[in-house]
Amino acid sequence: VARPQPRETVLDPCCGSGTLLAEAHGLQSHLAKLSGFDIDPEAISVARENLRKIPHGEAHTGDGTGTGRADASIDLVLANLPFGKQYGSKLDNPQFYEAILREAVRLAKKPGWRAVMLTSDVPAFKSAIQKVTQLKYEEAFTVKIRGEVSRCYQVTFK
């Protein structure tokens, strides 16, 4: 769904073990940079191991809502958003998702920027994206992950 292109910079703001970044590299090995953030130091340790053979792959312990990256520096955002089981909570998800989307807008390299986001907390995602008025979304597919029905959304600028 994401269709990574040569020389693009890819961000996963809640990368966990780095699987989405590794998959992006598998689809397009000529990416400029793959960058992931996660608040869980153990997950980042695994992500670093998973990305160690990927040129320009990096994983950082930190909050994906404030990456510290330069404005207009990211072409593609990939995220399997936490949905409140292992991390986060249903109560906090709308604010967290909104903060992730706002950081993505700040980082967006236009034209052509896009995001692909997966979540099982659909109400939180829809609530958040309605508050980030520059963005629009389209459902790409539905899948079950660990027994949870999750939806994948393509996000672009209006």
GROMACS .gro file of N, CA and C in nm:
model
  474
    1VAL      N    1   0.083  -0.119   0.000
    1VAL     CA    2   0.000   0.000   0.000
    1VAL      C    3   0.088   0.126   0.000
    2ALA      N    4   0.200   0.120   0.070
    2ALA     CA    5   0.285   0.240   0.085
    2ALA      C    6   0.366   0.272  -0.040
    3ARG      N    7   0.403   0.171  -0.116
    3ARG     CA    8   0.483   0.188  -0.236
    3ARG      C    9   0.607   0.276  -0.215
    4PRO      N   10   0.700   0.235  -0.129
    4PRO     CA   11   0.821   0.316  -0.111
    4PRO      C   12   0.898   0.331  -0.242
    5GLN      N   13   0.950   0.448  -0.265
    5GLN     CA   14   1.020   0.480  -0.389
    5GLN      C   15   1.169   0.502  -0.361
    6PRO      N   16   1.255   0.486  -0.463
    6PRO     CA   17   1.398   0.509  -0.443
    6PRO      C   18   1.424   0.648  -0.385
    7ARG      N   19   1.520   0.654  -0.295
    7ARG     CA   20   1.569   0.778  -0.233
    7ARG      C   21   1.470   0.844  -0.138
    8GLU      N   22   1.361   0.776  -0.103
    8GLU     CA   23   1.269   0.833  -0.005
    8GLU      C   24   1.319   0.809   0.137
    9THR      N   25   1.276   0.896   0.226
    9THR     CA   26   1.303   0.884   0.368
    9THR      C   27   1.175   0.836   0.436
   10VAL      N   28   1.187   0.728   0.512
   10VAL     CA   29   1.071   0.662   0.573
   10VAL      C   30   1.082   0.671   0.725
   11LEU      N   31   0.971   0.702   0.789
   11LEU     CA   32   0.964   0.712   0.934
   11LEU      C   33   0.855   0.620   0.987
   12ASP      N   34   0.888   0.547   1.094
   12ASP     CA   35   0.787   0.477   1.173
   12ASP      C   36   0.795   0.535   1.314
   13PRO      N   37   0.697   0.616   1.355
   13PRO     CA   38   0.704   0.686   1.483
   13PRO      C   39   0.678   0.599   1.605
   14CYS      N   40   0.633   0.477   1.584
   14CYS     CA   41   0.612   0.381   1.694
   14CYS      C   42   0.652   0.244   1.641
   15CYS      N   43   0.782   0.229   1.617
   15CYS     CA   44   0.835   0.120   1.536
   15CYS      C   45   0.842  -0.016   1.603
   16GLY      N   46   0.831  -0.022   1.735
   16GLY     CA   47   0.843  -0.152   1.800
   16GLY      C   48   0.971  -0.221   1.759
   17SER      N   49   0.962  -0.341   1.705
   17SER     CA   50   1.080  -0.419   1.666
   17SER      C   51   1.134  -0.384   1.528
   18GLY      N   52   1.076  -0.284   1.462
   18GLY     CA   53   1.128  -0.239   1.333
   18GLY      C   54   1.077  -0.314   1.212
   19THR      N   55   0.975  -0.395   1.230
   19THR     CA   56   0.926  -0.480   1.122
   19THR      C   57   0.881  -0.401   0.999
   20LEU      N   58   0.804  -0.294   1.019
   20LEU     CA   59   0.757  -0.216   0.904
   20LEU      C   60   0.873  -0.152   0.827
   21LEU      N   61   0.974  -0.107   0.899
   21LEU     CA   62   1.091  -0.048   0.833
   21LEU      C   63   1.166  -0.154   0.753
   22ALA      N   64   1.184  -0.272   0.811
   22ALA     CA   65   1.251  -0.380   0.739
   22ALA      C   66   1.172  -0.421   0.616
   23GLU      N   67   1.040  -0.424   0.627
   23GLU     CA   68   0.956  -0.457   0.512
   23GLU      C   69   0.966  -0.350   0.403
   24ALA      N   70   0.971  -0.223   0.443
   24ALA     CA   71   0.987  -0.114   0.345
   24ALA      C   72   1.118  -0.133   0.269
   25HIS      N   73   1.224  -0.168   0.341
   25HIS     CA   74   1.353  -0.193   0.276
   25HIS      C   75   1.342  -0.313   0.182
   26GLY      N   76   1.267  -0.416   0.223
   26GLY     CA   77   1.248  -0.533   0.138
   26GLY      C   78   1.177  -0.500   0.007
   27LEU      N   79   1.088  -0.402   0.013
   27LEU     CA   80   1.016  -0.359  -0.107
   27LEU      C   81   1.097  -0.263  -0.193
   28GLN      N   82   1.184  -0.183  -0.128
   28GLN     CA   83   1.263  -0.083  -0.199
   28GLN      C   84   1.397  -0.069  -0.127
   29SER      N   85   1.500  -0.131  -0.182
   29SER     CA   86   1.629  -0.132  -0.113
   29SER      C   87   1.710  -0.003  -0.133
   30HIS      N   88   1.663   0.088  -0.216
   30HIS     CA   89   1.737   0.212  -0.243
   30HIS      C   90   1.673   0.333  -0.174
   31LEU      N   91   1.631   0.314  -0.050
   31LEU     CA   92   1.575   0.424   0.027
   31LEU      C   93   1.687   0.508   0.084
   32ALA      N   94   1.661   0.638   0.102
   32ALA     CA   95   1.763   0.728   0.157
   32ALA      C   96   1.785   0.700   0.305
   33LYS      N   97   1.676   0.680   0.379
   33LYS     CA   98   1.688   0.657   0.523
   33LYS      C   99   1.561   0.590   0.573
   34LEU      N  100   1.581   0.500   0.669
   34LEU     CA  101   1.472   0.437   0.742
   34LEU      C  102   1.494   0.475   0.888
   35SER      N  103   1.394   0.536   0.949
   35SER     CA  104   1.411   0.585   1.085
   35SER      C  105   1.291   0.545   1.170
   36GLY      N  106   1.319   0.486   1.285
   36GLY     CA  107   1.212   0.445   1.375
   36GLY      C  108   1.230   0.500   1.514
   37PHE      N  109   1.118   0.522   1.582
   37PHE     CA  110   1.115   0.569   1.721
   37PHE      C  111   1.021   0.479   1.799
   38ASP      N  112   1.055   0.455   1.924
   38ASP     CA  113   0.965   0.383   2.013
   38ASP      C  114   1.005   0.417   2.157
   39ILE      N  115   0.908   0.417   2.246
   39ILE     CA  116   0.937   0.449   2.386
   39ILE      C  117   0.991   0.330   2.464
   40ASP      N  118   0.980   0.211   2.407
   40ASP     CA  119   1.023   0.089   2.476
   40ASP      C  120   1.169   0.057   2.440
   41PRO      N  121   1.262   0.073   2.534
   41PRO     CA  122   1.403   0.047   2.505
   41PRO      C  123   1.430  -0.097   2.461
   42GLU      N  124   1.354  -0.192   2.514
   42GLU     CA  125   1.373  -0.332   2.472
   42GLU      C  126   1.331  -0.351   2.327
   43ALA      N  127   1.221  -0.290   2.287
   43ALA     CA  128   1.178  -0.299   2.147
   43ALA      C  129   1.281  -0.234   2.056
   44ILE      N  130   1.337  -0.123   2.098
   44ILE     CA  131   1.438  -0.055   2.017
   44ILE      C  132   1.563  -0.142   2.004
   45SER      N  133   1.599  -0.213   2.108
   45SER     CA  134   1.713  -0.304   2.100
   45SER      C  135   1.690  -0.410   1.992
   46VAL      N  136   1.568  -0.465   1.988
   46VAL     CA  137   1.532  -0.563   1.886
   46VAL      C  138   1.531  -0.497   1.748
   47ALA      N  139   1.474  -0.376   1.740
   47ALA     CA  140   1.469  -0.304   1.612
   47ALA      C  141   1.610  -0.280   1.558
   48ARG      N  142   1.701  -0.239   1.643
   48ARG     CA  143   1.839  -0.216   1.599
   48ARG      C  144   1.900  -0.343   1.543
   49GLU      N  145   1.872  -0.454   1.608
   49GLU     CA  146   1.923  -0.582   1.557
   49GLU      C  147   1.858  -0.615   1.422
   50ASN      N  148   1.728  -0.593   1.411
   50ASN     CA  149   1.657  -0.622   1.286
   50ASN      C  150   1.701  -0.532   1.171
   51LEU      N  151   1.746  -0.411   1.203
   51LEU     CA  152   1.786  -0.315   1.099
   51LEU      C  153   1.937  -0.308   1.077
   52ARG      N  154   2.015  -0.386   1.152
   52ARG     CA  155   2.161  -0.368   1.150
   52ARG      C  156   2.225  -0.390   1.013
   53LYS      N  157   2.166  -0.472   0.929
   53LYS     CA  158   2.224  -0.497   0.796
   53LYS      C  159   2.162  -0.410   0.688
   54ILE      N  160   2.074  -0.320   0.728
   54ILE     CA  161   2.006  -0.233   0.631
   54ILE      C  162   2.078  -0.098   0.629
   55PRO      N  163   2.133  -0.061   0.514
   55PRO     CA  164   2.200   0.069   0.505
   55PRO      C  165   2.103   0.182   0.539
   56HIS      N  166   2.149   0.275   0.616
   56HIS     CA  167   2.071   0.393   0.653
   56HIS      C  168   1.948   0.360   0.739
   57GLY      N  169   1.947   0.243   0.803
   57GLY     CA  170   1.840   0.208   0.895
   57GLY      C  171   1.880   0.246   1.036
   58GLU      N  172   1.788   0.309   1.109
   58GLU     CA  173   1.819   0.351   1.246
   58GLU      C  174   1.694   0.343   1.332
   59ALA      N  175   1.717   0.315   1.461
   59ALA     CA  176   1.607   0.306   1.557
   59ALA      C  177   1.647   0.384   1.682
   60HIS      N  178   1.555   0.466   1.731
   60HIS     CA  179   1.582   0.554   1.844
   60HIS      C  180   1.481   0.533   1.955
   61THR      N  181   1.529   0.530   2.078
   61THR     CA  182   1.439   0.529   2.191
   61THR      C  183   1.387   0.671   2.206
   62GLY      N  184   1.257   0.688   2.197
   62GLY     CA  185   1.199   0.820   2.208
   62GLY      C  186   1.054   0.821   2.166
   63ASP      N  187   0.992   0.933   2.188
   63ASP     CA  188   0.851   0.953   2.160
   63ASP      C  189   0.831   0.999   2.016
   64GLY      N  190   0.758   0.922   1.939
   64GLY     CA  191   0.733   0.954   1.799
   64GLY      C  192   0.648   1.077   1.778
   65THR      N  193   0.595   1.135   1.884
   65THR     CA  194   0.517   1.258   1.869
   65THR      C  195   0.606   1.381   1.868
   66GLY      N  196   0.734   1.362   1.894
   66GLY     CA  197   0.831   1.472   1.893
   66GLY      C  198   0.967   1.417   1.855
   67THR      N  199   0.987   1.389   1.728
   67THR     CA  200   1.106   1.317   1.683
   67THR      C  201   1.233   1.402   1.682
   68GLY      N  202   1.218   1.533   1.674
   68GLY     CA  203   1.335   1.619   1.663
   68GLY      C  204   1.391   1.624   1.522
   69ARG      N  205   1.329   1.557   1.429
   69ARG     CA  206   1.373   1.561   1.289
   69ARG      C  207   1.340   1.698   1.230
   70ALA      N  208   1.410   1.732   1.125
   70ALA     CA  209   1.390   1.860   1.057
   70ALA      C  210   1.253   1.864   0.989
   71ASP      N  211   1.195   1.983   0.983
   71ASP     CA  212   1.071   2.003   0.908
   71ASP      C  213   1.090   1.956   0.764
   72ALA      N  214   0.982   1.907   0.704
   72ALA     CA  215   0.980   1.868   0.563
   72ALA      C  216   1.094   1.772   0.527
   73SER      N  217   1.114   1.669   0.611
   73SER     CA  218   1.225   1.577   0.589
   73SER      C  219   1.183   1.432   0.564
   74ILE      N  220   1.052   1.405   0.567
   74ILE     CA  221   1.003   1.267   0.555
   74ILE      C  222   0.908   1.254   0.436
   75ASP      N  223   0.930   1.150   0.356
   75ASP     CA  224   0.844   1.122   0.241
   75ASP      C  225   0.728   1.030   0.275
   76LEU      N  226   0.753   0.935   0.365
   76LEU     CA  227   0.657   0.829   0.393
   76LEU      C  228   0.659   0.796   0.541
   77VAL      N  229   0.541   0.794   0.602
   77VAL     CA  230   0.525   0.751   0.741
   77VAL      C  231   0.452   0.618   0.740
   78LEU      N  232   0.508   0.521   0.811
   78LEU     CA  233   0.444   0.392   0.830
   78LEU      C  234   0.422   0.373   0.979
   79ALA      N  235   0.304   0.328   1.018
   79ALA     CA  236   0.281   0.310   1.161
   79ALA      C  237   0.175   0.203   1.186
   80ASN      N  238   0.210   0.111   1.275
   80ASN     CA  239   0.113   0.021   1.334
   80ASN      C  240   0.086   0.083   1.471
   81LEU      N  241  -0.015   0.168   1.477
   81LEU     CA  242  -0.042   0.248   1.597
   81LEU      C  243  -0.078   0.160   1.716
   82PRO      N  244  -0.025   0.190   1.834
   82PRO     CA  245  -0.066   0.115   1.952
   82PRO      C  246  -0.216   0.135   1.976
   83PHE      N  247  -0.282   0.028   2.017
   83PHE     CA  248  -0.427   0.040   2.031
   83PHE      C  249  -0.476   0.015   2.171
   84GLY      N  250  -0.385   0.023   2.270
   84GLY     CA  251  -0.430   0.022   2.408
   84GLY      C  252  -0.424  -0.110   2.479
   85LYS      N  253  -0.361  -0.211   2.419
   85LYS     CA  254  -0.348  -0.339   2.488
   85LYS      C  255  -0.213  -0.346   2.559
   86GLN      N  256  -0.105  -0.347   2.479
   86GLN     CA  257   0.029  -0.353   2.538
   86GLN      C  258   0.079  -0.213   2.575
   87TYR      N  259   0.052  -0.116   2.489
   87TYR     CA  260   0.093   0.023   2.512
   87TYR      C  261  -0.026   0.114   2.488
   88GLY      N  262  -0.025   0.226   2.556
   88GLY     CA  263  -0.133   0.323   2.540
   88GLY      C  264  -0.260   0.274   2.606
   89SER      N  265  -0.367   0.349   2.581
   89SER     CA  266  -0.498   0.309   2.633
   89SER      C  267  -0.605   0.366   2.541
   90LYS      N  268  -0.720   0.304   2.544
   90LYS     CA  269  -0.832   0.354   2.462
   90LYS      C  270  -0.864   0.498   2.499
   91LEU      N  271  -0.846   0.533   2.623
   91LEU     CA  272  -0.873   0.669   2.669
   91LEU      C  273  -0.773   0.769   2.610
   92ASP      N  274  -0.647   0.731   2.603
   92ASP     CA  275  -0.542   0.822   2.556
   92ASP      C  276  -0.518   0.817   2.405
   93ASN      N  277  -0.565   0.713   2.338
   93ASN     CA  278  -0.535   0.697   2.195
   93ASN      C  279  -0.573   0.816   2.109
   94PRO      N  280  -0.691   0.877   2.125
   94PRO     CA  281  -0.724   0.990   2.036
   94PRO      C  282  -0.621   1.103   2.043
   95GLN      N  283  -0.575   1.136   2.162
   95GLN     CA  284  -0.475   1.243   2.176
   95GLN      C  285  -0.340   1.198   2.121
   96PHE      N  286  -0.303   1.074   2.148
   96PHE     CA  287  -0.176   1.022   2.098
   96PHE      C  288  -0.176   1.018   1.946
   97TYR      N  289  -0.283   0.966   1.886
   97TYR     CA  290  -0.292   0.958   1.741
   97TYR      C  291  -0.286   1.099   1.680
   98GLU      N  292  -0.356   1.193   1.741
   98GLU     CA  293  -0.351   1.331   1.690
   98GLU      C  294  -0.209   1.386   1.695
   99ALA      N  295  -0.138   1.360   1.803
   99ALA     CA  296   0.000   1.408   1.816
   99ALA      C  297   0.091   1.343   1.711
  100ILE      N  298   0.071   1.216   1.684
  100ILE     CA  299   0.148   1.147   1.579
  100ILE      C  300   0.119   1.210   1.444
  101LEU      N  301  -0.009   1.236   1.416
  101LEU     CA  302  -0.047   1.297   1.288
  101LEU      C  303   0.010   1.438   1.275
  102ARG      N  304   0.007   1.516   1.381
  102ARG     CA  305   0.061   1.653   1.375
  102ARG      C  306   0.213   1.651   1.353
  103GLU      N  307   0.282   1.558   1.416
  103GLU     CA  308   0.426   1.546   1.391
  103GLU      C  309   0.450   1.503   1.246
  104ALA      N  310   0.368   1.414   1.195
  104ALA     CA  311   0.382   1.371   1.055
  104ALA      C  312   0.362   1.488   0.959
  105VAL      N  313   0.266   1.574   0.986
  105VAL     CA  314   0.243   1.692   0.902
  105VAL      C  315   0.364   1.784   0.906
  106ARG      N  316   0.421   1.805   1.023
  106ARG     CA  317   0.540   1.889   1.035
  106ARG      C  318   0.657   1.833   0.956
  107LEU      N  319   0.669   1.702   0.956
  107LEU     CA  320   0.781   1.636   0.889
  107LEU      C  321   0.760   1.614   0.740
  108ALA      N  322   0.637   1.634   0.694
  108ALA     CA  323   0.600   1.597   0.557
  108ALA      C  324   0.678   1.675   0.452
  109LYS      N  325   0.741   1.597   0.362
  109LYS     CA  326   0.809   1.654   0.247
  109LYS      C  327   0.708   1.651   0.132
  110LYS      N  328   0.667   1.771   0.089
  110LYS     CA  329   0.566   1.780  -0.016
  110LYS      C  330   0.634   1.805  -0.150
  111PRO      N  331   0.575   1.778  -0.260
  111PRO     CA  332   0.452   1.698  -0.277
  111PRO      C  333   0.485   1.549  -0.265
  112GLY      N  334   0.384   1.470  -0.261
  112GLY     CA  335   0.403   1.325  -0.262
  112GLY      C  336   0.405   1.259  -0.125
  113TRP      N  337   0.410   1.339  -0.017
  113TRP     CA  338   0.410   1.278   0.116
  113TRP      C  339   0.284   1.196   0.135
  114ARG      N  340   0.301   1.086   0.208
  114ARG     CA  341   0.187   1.004   0.244
  114ARG      C  342   0.220   0.924   0.368
  115ALA      N  343   0.116   0.872   0.429
  115ALA     CA  344   0.131   0.786   0.546
  115ALA      C  345   0.041   0.665   0.529
  116VAL      N  346   0.085   0.555   0.585
  116VAL     CA  347   0.004   0.435   0.591
  116VAL      C  348   0.000   0.396   0.738
  117MET      N  349  -0.122   0.394   0.793
  117MET     CA  350  -0.138   0.371   0.935
  117MET      C  351  -0.238   0.258   0.960
  118LEU      N  352  -0.198   0.170   1.051
  118LEU     CA  353  -0.278   0.054   1.086
  118LEU      C  354  -0.321   0.068   1.231
  119THR      N  355  -0.450   0.044   1.258
  119THR     CA  356  -0.500   0.048   1.396
  119THR      C  357  -0.627  -0.035   1.410
  120SER      N  358  -0.647  -0.085   1.530
  120SER     CA  359  -0.776  -0.148   1.561
  120SER      C  360  -0.865  -0.051   1.638
  121ASP      N  361  -0.810   0.063   1.677
  121ASP     CA  362  -0.889   0.164   1.748
  121ASP      C  363  -0.936   0.268   1.646
  122VAL      N  364  -1.030   0.227   1.563
  122VAL     CA  365  -1.081   0.310   1.455
  122VAL      C  366  -1.144   0.440   1.505
  123PRO      N  367  -1.226   0.437   1.610
  123PRO     CA  368  -1.282   0.563   1.659
  123PRO      C  369  -1.174   0.665   1.698
  124ALA      N  370  -1.067   0.619   1.762
  124ALA     CA  371  -0.959   0.710   1.800
  124ALA      C  372  -0.891   0.768   1.677
  125PHE      N  373  -0.867   0.685   1.576
  125PHE     CA  374  -0.803   0.733   1.454
  125PHE      C  375  -0.890   0.837   1.385
  126LYS      N  376  -1.018   0.808   1.371
  126LYS     CA  377  -1.108   0.902   1.302
  126LYS      C  378  -1.124   1.032   1.380
  127SER      N  379  -1.129   1.023   1.511
  127SER     CA  380  -1.137   1.143   1.593
  127SER      C  381  -1.012   1.228   1.575
  128ALA      N  382  -0.896   1.163   1.575
  128ALA     CA  383  -0.769   1.236   1.563
  128ALA      C  384  -0.755   1.302   1.426
  129ILE      N  385  -0.786   1.230   1.321
  129ILE     CA  386  -0.762   1.284   1.188
  129ILE      C  387  -0.860   1.397   1.154
  130GLN      N  388  -0.977   1.396   1.216
  130GLN     CA  389  -1.070   1.508   1.196
  130GLN      C  390  -1.016   1.637   1.256
  131LYS      N  391  -0.929   1.627   1.354
  131LYS     CA  392  -0.870   1.745   1.417
  131LYS      C  393  -0.747   1.796   1.342
  132VAL      N  394  -0.690   1.714   1.259
  132VAL     CA  395  -0.575   1.754   1.178
  132VAL      C  396  -0.630   1.781   1.038
  133THR      N  397  -0.682   1.899   1.020
  133THR     CA  398  -0.768   1.931   0.906
  133THR      C  399  -0.697   1.933   0.772
  134GLN      N  400  -0.564   1.934   0.770
  134GLN     CA  401  -0.492   1.933   0.643
  134GLN      C  402  -0.494   1.795   0.577
  135LEU      N  403  -0.533   1.692   0.654
  135LEU     CA  404  -0.521   1.556   0.607
  135LEU      C  405  -0.654   1.494   0.568
  136LYS      N  406  -0.645   1.398   0.479
  136LYS     CA  407  -0.759   1.314   0.445
  136LYS      C  408  -0.713   1.170   0.451
  137TYR      N  409  -0.807   1.078   0.459
  137TYR     CA  410  -0.771   0.937   0.468
  137TYR      C  411  -0.866   0.853   0.385
  138GLU      N  412  -0.817   0.735   0.353
  138GLU     CA  413  -0.895   0.638   0.279
  138GLU      C  414  -0.861   0.501   0.334
  139GLU      N  415  -0.962   0.419   0.358
  139GLU     CA  416  -0.934   0.284   0.408
  139GLU      C  417  -0.875   0.201   0.295
  140ALA      N  418  -0.764   0.132   0.325
  140ALA     CA  419  -0.697   0.050   0.225
  140ALA      C  420  -0.737  -0.097   0.236
  141PHE      N  421  -0.739  -0.148   0.359
  141PHE     CA  422  -0.779  -0.288   0.379
  141PHE      C  423  -0.804  -0.313   0.527
  142THR      N  424  -0.863  -0.428   0.554
  142THR     CA  425  -0.888  -0.474   0.690
  142THR      C  426  -0.815  -0.606   0.709
  143VAL      N  427  -0.759  -0.626   0.829
  143VAL     CA  428  -0.683  -0.746   0.858
  143VAL      C  429  -0.700  -0.780   1.006
  144LYS      N  430  -0.680  -0.906   1.042
  144LYS     CA  431  -0.681  -0.945   1.184
  144LYS      C  432  -0.536  -0.959   1.230
  145ILE      N  433  -0.504  -0.893   1.342
  145ILE     CA  434  -0.372  -0.903   1.402
  145ILE      C  435  -0.391  -0.947   1.546
  146ARG      N  436  -0.337  -1.064   1.578
  146ARG     CA  437  -0.352  -1.120   1.713
  146ARG      C  438  -0.498  -1.119   1.759
  147GLY      N  439  -0.586  -1.156   1.669
  147GLY     CA  440  -0.728  -1.165   1.699
  147GLY      C  441  -0.805  -1.034   1.693
  148GLU      N  442  -0.735  -0.923   1.675
  148GLU     CA  443  -0.799  -0.791   1.668
  148GLU      C  444  -0.822  -0.753   1.522
  149VAL      N  445  -0.941  -0.709   1.489
  149VAL     CA  446  -0.967  -0.656   1.357
  149VAL      C  447  -0.903  -0.518   1.348
  150SER      N  448  -0.816  -0.501   1.251
  150SER     CA  449  -0.746  -0.375   1.233
  150SER      C  450  -0.771  -0.322   1.093
  151ARG      N  451  -0.768  -0.190   1.081
  151ARG     CA  452  -0.787  -0.127   0.951
  151ARG      C  453  -0.662  -0.049   0.914
  152CYS      N  454  -0.631  -0.056   0.787
  152CYS     CA  455  -0.516   0.017   0.734
  152CYS      C  456  -0.569   0.136   0.656
  153TYR      N  457  -0.512   0.255   0.686
  153TYR     CA  458  -0.555   0.378   0.621
  153TYR      C  459  -0.438   0.441   0.545
  154GLN      N  460  -0.469   0.489   0.427
  154GLN     CA  461  -0.375   0.572   0.351
  154GLN      C  462  -0.410   0.717   0.385
  155VAL      N  463  -0.310   0.793   0.425
  155VAL     CA  464  -0.330   0.931   0.466
  155VAL      C  465  -0.249   1.020   0.373
  156THR      N  466  -0.313   1.127   0.323
  156THR     CA  467  -0.247   1.224   0.236
  156THR      C  468  -0.298   1.363   0.270
  157PHE      N  469  -0.238   1.463   0.207
  157PHE     CA  470  -0.288   1.599   0.223
  157PHE      C  471  -0.412   1.620   0.137
  158LYS      N  472  -0.501   1.705   0.185
  158LYS     CA  473  -0.623   1.738   0.110
  158LYS      C  474  -0.587   1.817  -0.013
   0.00000   0.00000   0.00000
